[in-house]
Short mmCIF file of C-alpha atoms in Angstrom, two decimals:
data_model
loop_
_atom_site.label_atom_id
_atom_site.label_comp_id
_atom_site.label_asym_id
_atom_site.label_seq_id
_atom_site.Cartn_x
_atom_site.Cartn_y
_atom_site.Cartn_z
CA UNK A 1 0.00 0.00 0.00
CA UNK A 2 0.94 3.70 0.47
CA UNK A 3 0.83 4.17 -3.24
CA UNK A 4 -1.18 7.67 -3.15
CA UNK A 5 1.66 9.98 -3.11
CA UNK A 6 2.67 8.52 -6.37
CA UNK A 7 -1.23 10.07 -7.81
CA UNK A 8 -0.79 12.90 -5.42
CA UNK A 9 0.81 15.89 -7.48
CA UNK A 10 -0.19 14.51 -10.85
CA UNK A 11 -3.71 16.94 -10.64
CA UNK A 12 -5.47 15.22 -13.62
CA UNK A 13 -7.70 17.71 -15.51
CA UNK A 14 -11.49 17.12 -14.57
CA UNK A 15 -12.90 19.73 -16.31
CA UNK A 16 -14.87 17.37 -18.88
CA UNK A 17 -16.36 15.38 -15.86
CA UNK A 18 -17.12 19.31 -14.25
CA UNK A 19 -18.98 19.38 -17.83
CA UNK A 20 -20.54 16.08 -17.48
CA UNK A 21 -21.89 17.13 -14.46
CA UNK A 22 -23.42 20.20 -15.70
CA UNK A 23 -24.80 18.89 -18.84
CA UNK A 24 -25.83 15.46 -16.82
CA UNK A 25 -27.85 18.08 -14.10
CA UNK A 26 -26.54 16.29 -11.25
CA UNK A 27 -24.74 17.49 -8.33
CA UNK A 28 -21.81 14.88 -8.17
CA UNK A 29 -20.21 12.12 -9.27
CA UNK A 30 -20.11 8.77 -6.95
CA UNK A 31 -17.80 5.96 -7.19
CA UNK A 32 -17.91 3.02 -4.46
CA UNK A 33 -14.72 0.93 -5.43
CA UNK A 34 -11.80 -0.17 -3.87
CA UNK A 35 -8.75 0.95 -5.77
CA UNK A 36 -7.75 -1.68 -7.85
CA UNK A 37 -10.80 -0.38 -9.87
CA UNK A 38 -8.87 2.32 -11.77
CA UNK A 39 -11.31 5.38 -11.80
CA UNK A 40 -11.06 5.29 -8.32
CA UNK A 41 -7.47 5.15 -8.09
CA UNK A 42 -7.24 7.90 -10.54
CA UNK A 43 -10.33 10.25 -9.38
CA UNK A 44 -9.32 9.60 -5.77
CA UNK A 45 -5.56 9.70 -5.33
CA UNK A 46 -5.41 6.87 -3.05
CA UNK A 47 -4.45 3.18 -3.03
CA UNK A 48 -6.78 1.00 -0.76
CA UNK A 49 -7.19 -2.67 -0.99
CA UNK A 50 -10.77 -2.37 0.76
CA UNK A 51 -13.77 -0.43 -1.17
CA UNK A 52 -14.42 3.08 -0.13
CA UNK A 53 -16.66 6.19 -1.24
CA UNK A 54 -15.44 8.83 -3.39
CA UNK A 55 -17.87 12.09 -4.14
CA UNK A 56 -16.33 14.51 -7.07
CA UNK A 57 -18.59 17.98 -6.78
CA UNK A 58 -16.22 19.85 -7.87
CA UNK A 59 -14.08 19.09 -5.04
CA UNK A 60 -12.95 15.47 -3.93
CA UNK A 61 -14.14 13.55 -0.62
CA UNK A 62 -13.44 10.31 0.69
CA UNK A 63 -15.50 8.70 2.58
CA UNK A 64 -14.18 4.89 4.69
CA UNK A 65 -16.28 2.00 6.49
CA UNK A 66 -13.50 2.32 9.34
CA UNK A 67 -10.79 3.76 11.14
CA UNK A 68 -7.90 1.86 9.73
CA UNK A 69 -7.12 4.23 6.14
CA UNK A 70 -8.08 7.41 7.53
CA UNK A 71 -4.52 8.70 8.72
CA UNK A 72 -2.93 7.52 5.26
CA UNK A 73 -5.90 8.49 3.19
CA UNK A 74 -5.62 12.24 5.05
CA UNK A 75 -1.46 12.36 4.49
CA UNK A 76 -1.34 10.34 0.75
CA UNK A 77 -4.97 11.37 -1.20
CA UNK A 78 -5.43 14.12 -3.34
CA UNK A 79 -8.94 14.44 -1.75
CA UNK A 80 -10.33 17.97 -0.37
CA UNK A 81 -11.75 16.30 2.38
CA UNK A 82 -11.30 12.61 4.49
CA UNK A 83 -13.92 11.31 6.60
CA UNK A 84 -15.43 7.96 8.38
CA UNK A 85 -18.54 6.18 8.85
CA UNK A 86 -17.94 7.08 12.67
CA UNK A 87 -18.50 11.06 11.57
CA UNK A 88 -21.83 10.13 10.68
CA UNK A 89 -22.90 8.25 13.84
CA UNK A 90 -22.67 5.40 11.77
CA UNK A 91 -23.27 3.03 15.33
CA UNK A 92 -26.44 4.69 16.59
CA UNK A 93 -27.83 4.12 12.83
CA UNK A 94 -26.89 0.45 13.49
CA UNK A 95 -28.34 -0.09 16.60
CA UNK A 96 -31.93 1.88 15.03
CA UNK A 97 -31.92 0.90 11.61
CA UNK A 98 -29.87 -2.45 11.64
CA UNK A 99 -26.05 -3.02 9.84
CA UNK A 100 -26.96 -2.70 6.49
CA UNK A 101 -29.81 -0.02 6.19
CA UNK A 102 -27.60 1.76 8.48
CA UNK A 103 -24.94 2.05 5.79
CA UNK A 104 -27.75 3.68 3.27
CA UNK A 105 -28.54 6.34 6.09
CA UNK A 106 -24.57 6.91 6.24
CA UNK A 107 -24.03 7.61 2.59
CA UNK A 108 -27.25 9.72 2.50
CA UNK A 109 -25.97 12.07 5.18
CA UNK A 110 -22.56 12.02 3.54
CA UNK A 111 -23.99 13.42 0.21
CA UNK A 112 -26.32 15.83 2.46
CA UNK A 113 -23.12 17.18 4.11
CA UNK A 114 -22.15 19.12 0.96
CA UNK A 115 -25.64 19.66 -0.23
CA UNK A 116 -25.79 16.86 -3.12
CA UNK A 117 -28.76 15.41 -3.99
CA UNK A 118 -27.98 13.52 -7.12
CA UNK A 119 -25.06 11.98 -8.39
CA UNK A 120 -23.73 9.98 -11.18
CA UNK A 121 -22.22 6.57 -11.01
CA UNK A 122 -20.06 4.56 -13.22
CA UNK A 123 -21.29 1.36 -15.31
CA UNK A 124 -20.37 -0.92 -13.19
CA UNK A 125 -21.56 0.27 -9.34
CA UNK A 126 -22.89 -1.84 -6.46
CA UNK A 127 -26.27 -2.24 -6.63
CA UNK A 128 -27.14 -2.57 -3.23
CA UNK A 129 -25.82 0.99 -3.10
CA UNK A 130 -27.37 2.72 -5.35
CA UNK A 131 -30.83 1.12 -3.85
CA UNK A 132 -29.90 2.08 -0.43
CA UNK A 133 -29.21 5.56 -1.96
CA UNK A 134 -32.95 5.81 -3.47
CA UNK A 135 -34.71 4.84 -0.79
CA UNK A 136 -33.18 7.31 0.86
CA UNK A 137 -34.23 9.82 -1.96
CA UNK A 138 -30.70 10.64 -3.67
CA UNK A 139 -31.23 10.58 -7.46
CA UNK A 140 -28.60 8.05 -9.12
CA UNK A 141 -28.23 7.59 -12.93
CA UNK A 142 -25.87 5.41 -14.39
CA UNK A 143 -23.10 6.84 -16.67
CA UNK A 144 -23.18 4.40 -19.47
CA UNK A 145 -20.39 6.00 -21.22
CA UNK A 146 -17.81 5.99 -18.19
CA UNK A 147 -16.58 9.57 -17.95
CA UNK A 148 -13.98 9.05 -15.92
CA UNK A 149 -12.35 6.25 -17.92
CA UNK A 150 -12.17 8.99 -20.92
CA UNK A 151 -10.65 10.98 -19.00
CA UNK A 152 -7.99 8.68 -18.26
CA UNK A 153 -7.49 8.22 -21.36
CA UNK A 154 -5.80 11.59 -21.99
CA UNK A 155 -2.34 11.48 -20.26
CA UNK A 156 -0.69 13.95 -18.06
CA UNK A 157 3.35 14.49 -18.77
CA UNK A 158 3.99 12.46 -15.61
CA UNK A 159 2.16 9.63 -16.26
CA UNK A 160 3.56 9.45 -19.59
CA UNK A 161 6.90 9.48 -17.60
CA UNK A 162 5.26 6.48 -15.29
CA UNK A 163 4.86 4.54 -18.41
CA UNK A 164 7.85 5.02 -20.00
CA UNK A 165 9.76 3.47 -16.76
CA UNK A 166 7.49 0.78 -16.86
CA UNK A 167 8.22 0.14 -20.31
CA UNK A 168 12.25 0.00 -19.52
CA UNK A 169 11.22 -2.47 -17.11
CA UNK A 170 9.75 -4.37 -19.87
CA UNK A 171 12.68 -4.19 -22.01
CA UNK A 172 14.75 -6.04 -19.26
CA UNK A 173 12.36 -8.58 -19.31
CA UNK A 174 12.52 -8.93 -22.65
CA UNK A 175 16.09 -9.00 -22.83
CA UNK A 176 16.21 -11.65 -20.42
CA UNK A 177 13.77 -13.95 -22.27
CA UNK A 178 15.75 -13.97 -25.17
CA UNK A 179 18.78 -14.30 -23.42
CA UNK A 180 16.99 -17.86 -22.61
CA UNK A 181 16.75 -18.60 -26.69
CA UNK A 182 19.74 -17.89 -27.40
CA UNK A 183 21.39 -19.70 -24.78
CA UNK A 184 19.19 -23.12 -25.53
CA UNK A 185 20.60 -25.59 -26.98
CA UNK A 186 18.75 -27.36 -30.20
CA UNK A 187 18.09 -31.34 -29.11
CA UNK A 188 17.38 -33.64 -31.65
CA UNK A 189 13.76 -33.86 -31.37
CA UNK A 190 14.56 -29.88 -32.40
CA UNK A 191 13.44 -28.93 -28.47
CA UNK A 192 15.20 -26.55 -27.17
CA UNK A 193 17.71 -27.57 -24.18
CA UNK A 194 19.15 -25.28 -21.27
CA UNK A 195 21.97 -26.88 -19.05
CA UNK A 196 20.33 -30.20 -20.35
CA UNK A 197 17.01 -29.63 -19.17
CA UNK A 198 13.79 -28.86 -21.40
CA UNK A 199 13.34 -25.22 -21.98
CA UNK A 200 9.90 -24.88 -21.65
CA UNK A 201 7.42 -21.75 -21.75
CA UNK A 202 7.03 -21.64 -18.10
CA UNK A 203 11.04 -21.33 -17.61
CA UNK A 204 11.27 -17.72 -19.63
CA UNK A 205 7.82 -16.99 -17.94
CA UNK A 206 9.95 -17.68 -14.50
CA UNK A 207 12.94 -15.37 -15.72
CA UNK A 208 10.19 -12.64 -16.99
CA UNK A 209 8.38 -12.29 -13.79
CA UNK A 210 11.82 -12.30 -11.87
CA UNK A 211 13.25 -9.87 -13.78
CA UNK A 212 10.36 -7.84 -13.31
CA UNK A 213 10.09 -8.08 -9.52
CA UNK A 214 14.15 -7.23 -9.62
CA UNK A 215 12.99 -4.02 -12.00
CA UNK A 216 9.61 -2.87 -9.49
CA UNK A 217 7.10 -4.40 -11.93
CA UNK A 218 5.01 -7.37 -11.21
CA UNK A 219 2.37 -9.13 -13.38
CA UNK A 220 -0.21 -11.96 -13.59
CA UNK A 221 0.05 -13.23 -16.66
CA UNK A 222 2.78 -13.15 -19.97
CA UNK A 223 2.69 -14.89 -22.96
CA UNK A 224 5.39 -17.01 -24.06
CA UNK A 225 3.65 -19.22 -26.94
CA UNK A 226 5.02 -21.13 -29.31
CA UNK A 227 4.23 -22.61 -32.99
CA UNK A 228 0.63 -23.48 -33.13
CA UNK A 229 -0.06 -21.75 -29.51
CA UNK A 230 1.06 -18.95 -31.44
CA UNK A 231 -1.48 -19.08 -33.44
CA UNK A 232 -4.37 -18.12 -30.60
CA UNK A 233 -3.44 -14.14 -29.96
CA UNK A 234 -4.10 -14.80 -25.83
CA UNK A 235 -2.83 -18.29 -25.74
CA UNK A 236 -0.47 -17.89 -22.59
CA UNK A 237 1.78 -20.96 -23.94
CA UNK A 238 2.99 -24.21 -22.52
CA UNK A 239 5.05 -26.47 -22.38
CA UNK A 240 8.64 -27.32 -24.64
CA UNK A 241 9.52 -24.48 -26.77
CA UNK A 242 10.69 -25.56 -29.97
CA UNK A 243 13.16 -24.55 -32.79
CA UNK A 244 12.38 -23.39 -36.20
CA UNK A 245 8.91 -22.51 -34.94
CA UNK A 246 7.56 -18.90 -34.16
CA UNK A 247 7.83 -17.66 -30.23
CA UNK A 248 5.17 -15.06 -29.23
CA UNK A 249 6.56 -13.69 -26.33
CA UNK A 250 4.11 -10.80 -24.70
CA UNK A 251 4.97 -9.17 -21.79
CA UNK A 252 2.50 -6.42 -20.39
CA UNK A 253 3.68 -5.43 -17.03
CA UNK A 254 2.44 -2.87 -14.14
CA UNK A 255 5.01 -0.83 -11.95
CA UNK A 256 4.24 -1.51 -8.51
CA UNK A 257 4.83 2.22 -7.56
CA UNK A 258 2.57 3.64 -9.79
CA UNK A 259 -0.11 1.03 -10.94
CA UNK A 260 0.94 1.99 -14.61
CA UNK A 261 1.26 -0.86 -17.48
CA UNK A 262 3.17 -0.87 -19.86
CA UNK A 263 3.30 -3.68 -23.34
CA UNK A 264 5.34 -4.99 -25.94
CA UNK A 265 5.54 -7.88 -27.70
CA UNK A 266 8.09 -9.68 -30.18
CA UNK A 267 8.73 -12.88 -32.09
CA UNK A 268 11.57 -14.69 -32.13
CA UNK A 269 12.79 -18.14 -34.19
CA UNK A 270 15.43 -20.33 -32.33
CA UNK A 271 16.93 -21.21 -35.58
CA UNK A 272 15.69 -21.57 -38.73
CA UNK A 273 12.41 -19.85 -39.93
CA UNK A 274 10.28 -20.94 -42.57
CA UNK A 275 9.90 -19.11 -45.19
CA UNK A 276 6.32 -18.16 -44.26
CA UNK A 277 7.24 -17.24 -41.12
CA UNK A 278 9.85 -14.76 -42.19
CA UNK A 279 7.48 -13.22 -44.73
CA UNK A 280 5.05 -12.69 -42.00
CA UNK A 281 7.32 -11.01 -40.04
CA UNK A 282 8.24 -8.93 -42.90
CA UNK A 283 4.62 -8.11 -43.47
CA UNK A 284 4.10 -7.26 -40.34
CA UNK A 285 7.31 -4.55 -39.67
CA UNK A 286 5.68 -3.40 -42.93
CA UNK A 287 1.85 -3.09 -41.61
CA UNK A 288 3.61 -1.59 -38.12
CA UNK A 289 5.49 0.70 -40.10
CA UNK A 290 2.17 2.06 -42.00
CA UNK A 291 0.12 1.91 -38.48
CA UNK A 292 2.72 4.90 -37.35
CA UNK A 293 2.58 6.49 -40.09
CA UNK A 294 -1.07 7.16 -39.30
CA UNK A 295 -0.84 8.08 -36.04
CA UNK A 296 -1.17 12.03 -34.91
CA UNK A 297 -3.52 14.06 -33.78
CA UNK A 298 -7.20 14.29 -35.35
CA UNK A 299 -6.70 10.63 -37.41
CA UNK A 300 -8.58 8.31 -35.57
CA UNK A 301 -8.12 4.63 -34.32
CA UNK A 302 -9.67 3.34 -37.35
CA UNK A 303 -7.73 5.29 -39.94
CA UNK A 304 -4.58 3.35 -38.03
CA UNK A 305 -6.23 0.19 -38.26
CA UNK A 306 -7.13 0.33 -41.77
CA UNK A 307 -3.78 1.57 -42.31
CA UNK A 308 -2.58 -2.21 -40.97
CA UNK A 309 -5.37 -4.05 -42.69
CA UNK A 310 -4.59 -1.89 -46.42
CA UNK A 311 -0.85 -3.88 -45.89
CA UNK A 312 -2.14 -7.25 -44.99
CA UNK A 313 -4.93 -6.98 -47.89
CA UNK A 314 -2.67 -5.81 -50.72
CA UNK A 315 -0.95 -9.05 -49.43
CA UNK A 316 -3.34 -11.63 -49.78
CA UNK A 317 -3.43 -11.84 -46.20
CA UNK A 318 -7.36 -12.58 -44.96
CA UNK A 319 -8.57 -9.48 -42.54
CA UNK A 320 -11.52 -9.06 -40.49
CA UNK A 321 -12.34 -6.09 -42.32
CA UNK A 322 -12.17 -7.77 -45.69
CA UNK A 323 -14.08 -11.26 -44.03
CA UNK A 324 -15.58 -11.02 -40.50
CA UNK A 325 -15.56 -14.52 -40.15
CA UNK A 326 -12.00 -15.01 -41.02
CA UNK A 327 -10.51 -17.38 -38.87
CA UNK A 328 -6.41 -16.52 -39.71
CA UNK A 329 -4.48 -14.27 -41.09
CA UNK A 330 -5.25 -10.24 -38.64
CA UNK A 331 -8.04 -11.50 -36.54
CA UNK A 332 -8.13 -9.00 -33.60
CA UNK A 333 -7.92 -4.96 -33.75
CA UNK A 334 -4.23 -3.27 -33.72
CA UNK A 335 -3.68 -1.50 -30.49
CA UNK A 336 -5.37 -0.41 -27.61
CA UNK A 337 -5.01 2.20 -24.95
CA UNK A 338 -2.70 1.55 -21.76
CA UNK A 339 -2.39 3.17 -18.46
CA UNK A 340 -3.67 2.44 -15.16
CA UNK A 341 -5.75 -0.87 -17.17
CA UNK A 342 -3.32 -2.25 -19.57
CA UNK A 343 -6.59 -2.13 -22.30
CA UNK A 344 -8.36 0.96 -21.90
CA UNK A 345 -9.28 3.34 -23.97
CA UNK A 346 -8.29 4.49 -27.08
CA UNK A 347 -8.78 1.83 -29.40
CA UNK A 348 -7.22 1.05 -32.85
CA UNK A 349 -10.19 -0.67 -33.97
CA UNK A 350 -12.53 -0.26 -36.83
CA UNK A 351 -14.83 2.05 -34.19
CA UNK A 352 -11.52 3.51 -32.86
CA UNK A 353 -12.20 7.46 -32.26
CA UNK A 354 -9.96 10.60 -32.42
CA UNK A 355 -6.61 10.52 -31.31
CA UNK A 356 -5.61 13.27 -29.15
CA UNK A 357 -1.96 14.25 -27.64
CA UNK A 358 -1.47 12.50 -24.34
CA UNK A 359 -3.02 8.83 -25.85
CA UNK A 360 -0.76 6.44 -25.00
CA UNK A 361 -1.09 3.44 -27.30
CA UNK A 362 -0.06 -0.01 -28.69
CA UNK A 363 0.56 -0.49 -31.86
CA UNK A 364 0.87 -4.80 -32.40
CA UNK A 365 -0.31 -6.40 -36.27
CA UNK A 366 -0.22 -9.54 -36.55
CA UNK A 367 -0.89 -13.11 -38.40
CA UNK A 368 -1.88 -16.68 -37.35
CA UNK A 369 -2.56 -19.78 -38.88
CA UNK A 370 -2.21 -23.11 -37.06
CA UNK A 371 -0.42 -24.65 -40.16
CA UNK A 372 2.58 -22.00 -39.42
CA UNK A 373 1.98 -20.38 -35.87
CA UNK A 374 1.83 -16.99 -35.41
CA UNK A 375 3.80 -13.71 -35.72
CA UNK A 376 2.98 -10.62 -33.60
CA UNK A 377 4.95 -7.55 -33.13
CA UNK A 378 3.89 -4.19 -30.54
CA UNK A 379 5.42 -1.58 -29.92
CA UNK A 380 4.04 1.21 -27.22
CA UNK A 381 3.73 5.28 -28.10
CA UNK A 382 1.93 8.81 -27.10
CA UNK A 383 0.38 10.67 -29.71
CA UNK A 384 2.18 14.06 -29.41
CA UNK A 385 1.12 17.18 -30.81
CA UNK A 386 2.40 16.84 -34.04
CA UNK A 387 2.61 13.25 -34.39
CA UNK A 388 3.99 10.41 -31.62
CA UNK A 389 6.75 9.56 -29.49
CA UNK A 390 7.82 5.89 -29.89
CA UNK A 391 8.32 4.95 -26.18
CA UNK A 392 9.59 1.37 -27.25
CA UNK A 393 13.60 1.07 -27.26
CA UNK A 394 13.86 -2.78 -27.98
CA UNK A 395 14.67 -3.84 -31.54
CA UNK A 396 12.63 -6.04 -33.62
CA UNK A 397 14.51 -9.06 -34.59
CA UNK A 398 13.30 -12.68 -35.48
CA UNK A 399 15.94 -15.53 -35.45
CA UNK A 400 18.22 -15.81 -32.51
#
């Protein structure tokens, strides 16, 4: 814990959820989350493993069940105001109205305490909440569009800077993967051997996660999947890796500090690669290439996507633009926002929207086909004023 500091200085702009609000008619905005749920994190400033109440009027206040986050939450949050349950005579509304209409009664005088009547809550909020909350005669209406998470979307200089070390991070993960390959050994089943044992996709997930930890990142899951687990995009991979067959290796880590992610991806043949593999890979630098050519300010995530898809077509390669129910060849969309989630918004999909300066986002074609595996590349960037910063240093290389 003891992560809000990190938030605390970083003074997101709010002003489009100050609009929201005022074009919405309601007098706040209401999240009840604990913090691994990232608009709370971000609209509250504080890291708590425990749900909690956070009311944006215009100012920020925190609301907790109990005693134990106060002191951090008042020292660490961004928030204008810090109170508890125990402010509200939260134990004499037990002991009349019983332990859970007594946390209704609680949040009802919470909101009354700076004169809100209304509020707006994300997609996803508790239920039992927002009931409570009518039948004590606050107004809440869902925000199906999730202000707050495009808001997020739009990064500040320093959390550009969070990514970036997050992405160096990656990078020595990375390295350290392929160190692996190119230290294996070929057997003569073509397996690939390390001091004489199997080297198997769990071992570089092992030396990934490690060299994480050693680097402040941690993660739950990587990708390390090879030939015809390649050819899944989210197969995680198992088992003996293989030479002369493709290596997805996908690492998407999140800086313990900050809670920001970064992701990059690369292929790599321990030996020989077909033929098809290595034209693949050449595609693919090619349809990466065009992607970033696209990217600036006012083109949106479909103009980069069709960007990829215009390569892979003039190549014969099957799209799910040109065939929805393709089955190989570019079967998923070609980036995605990353931040606080490591998807979030923008996307680089055929409904992709404007790009704006301070969008972080992935840019990773690909092609798969059971019969030869699969072949992904990704690099990570922010859209900049006039055009984007590349914030991937690793080269792209296929045989080691």
């Amino acid at each position: 814990m003891g992560m809000g500091t990190r938030l605390a200085g970083m003074e997101p702009d709010l002003s489009a959820l100050d609009a929201y609000l005022d074009e919405a008619g309601v007098d706040g905005y209401l999240l009840d989350a604990d913090s691994e749920v990232s608009d709370q994190y971000y609209l509250s400033g504080f890291d708590a493993p425990d749900p909690f109440i956070t009311l944006y009027d215009g100012d920020t206040h925190l609301l907790f069940p109990r005693s134990l986050e106060f002191g951090r939450a008042k020292r660490e949050s961004r928030a204008d105001t810090v109170q508890r349950y125990v402010d509200f005579d939260h134990q004499k509304k037990v002991e009349e109205y019983g332990p859970d209409e007594a946390v209704s009664h609680v949040l009802a005088d919470f909101l009354a305490a700076y004169d809100v009547d209304s509020v707006a809550v994300p997609p996803r909020f508790p239920l039992r909440t927002a009931d409570g909350l009518r039948t004590r005669g606050v107004d809440v209406t869902a925000d199906t569009d999730g202000i707050v998470t495009e808001i997020r979307a739009t990064k500040t200089e320093i959390e550009v800077d969070h990514i970036r070390t997050a992405q160096r991070a990656n990078e020595a993960a990375m390295a350290a993967a392929e160190s692996l390959l190119e230290a294996a050994d070929i057997a003569a089943d073509d397996t690939l051997e390390l001091d004489g044992e199997p080297l198997t996709s769990e071992r570089v997930k092992e030396e990934i996660e490690v060299t994480l930890l050693r680097n402040g990142c941690s993660l739950d899951e990587t990708i390390v999947a090879c030939g015809a687990d390649a050819a899944d995009p989210h197969d995680r991979g198992s088992g003996p890796l293989v030479a002369h067959e493709p290596i997805i290796i996908d690492i998407f880590p999140q800086d313990k500090a900050t809670k920001y992610h970064a992701d990059m991806t690369r292929t790599f043949v321990k030996g020989e690669p077909s033929d098809a593999v290595r034209e693949w890979h050449d595609l693919t630098e090619r349809a990466m290439t065009a992607a970033f050519d696209a990217l600036e300010p006012g083109a949106t995530g479909a103009d980069v996507h069709d960007a990829v898809c215009d390569v892979y077509e003039d190549a014969g390669e099957p799209t799910l633009r040109d065939d929805e129910r393709t089955e190989t060849g570019f079967i998923h969309s070609t980036g995605h926002g990353v931040g606080l989630d490591v998807h979030e918004l923008p996307r680089l999909s055929p409904n992709g929207g404007e790009l704006e300066p301070g969008h972080i986002v992935t840019i990773e074609p690909g092609l798969y086909d059971p019969e030869v595996g699969g072949v992904r590349i990704e690099d990570i960037a922010v859209v900049t004023a006039d055009g984007y910063e590349n914030l991937t240093e690793y080269e792209i290389q296929l045989a080691v």
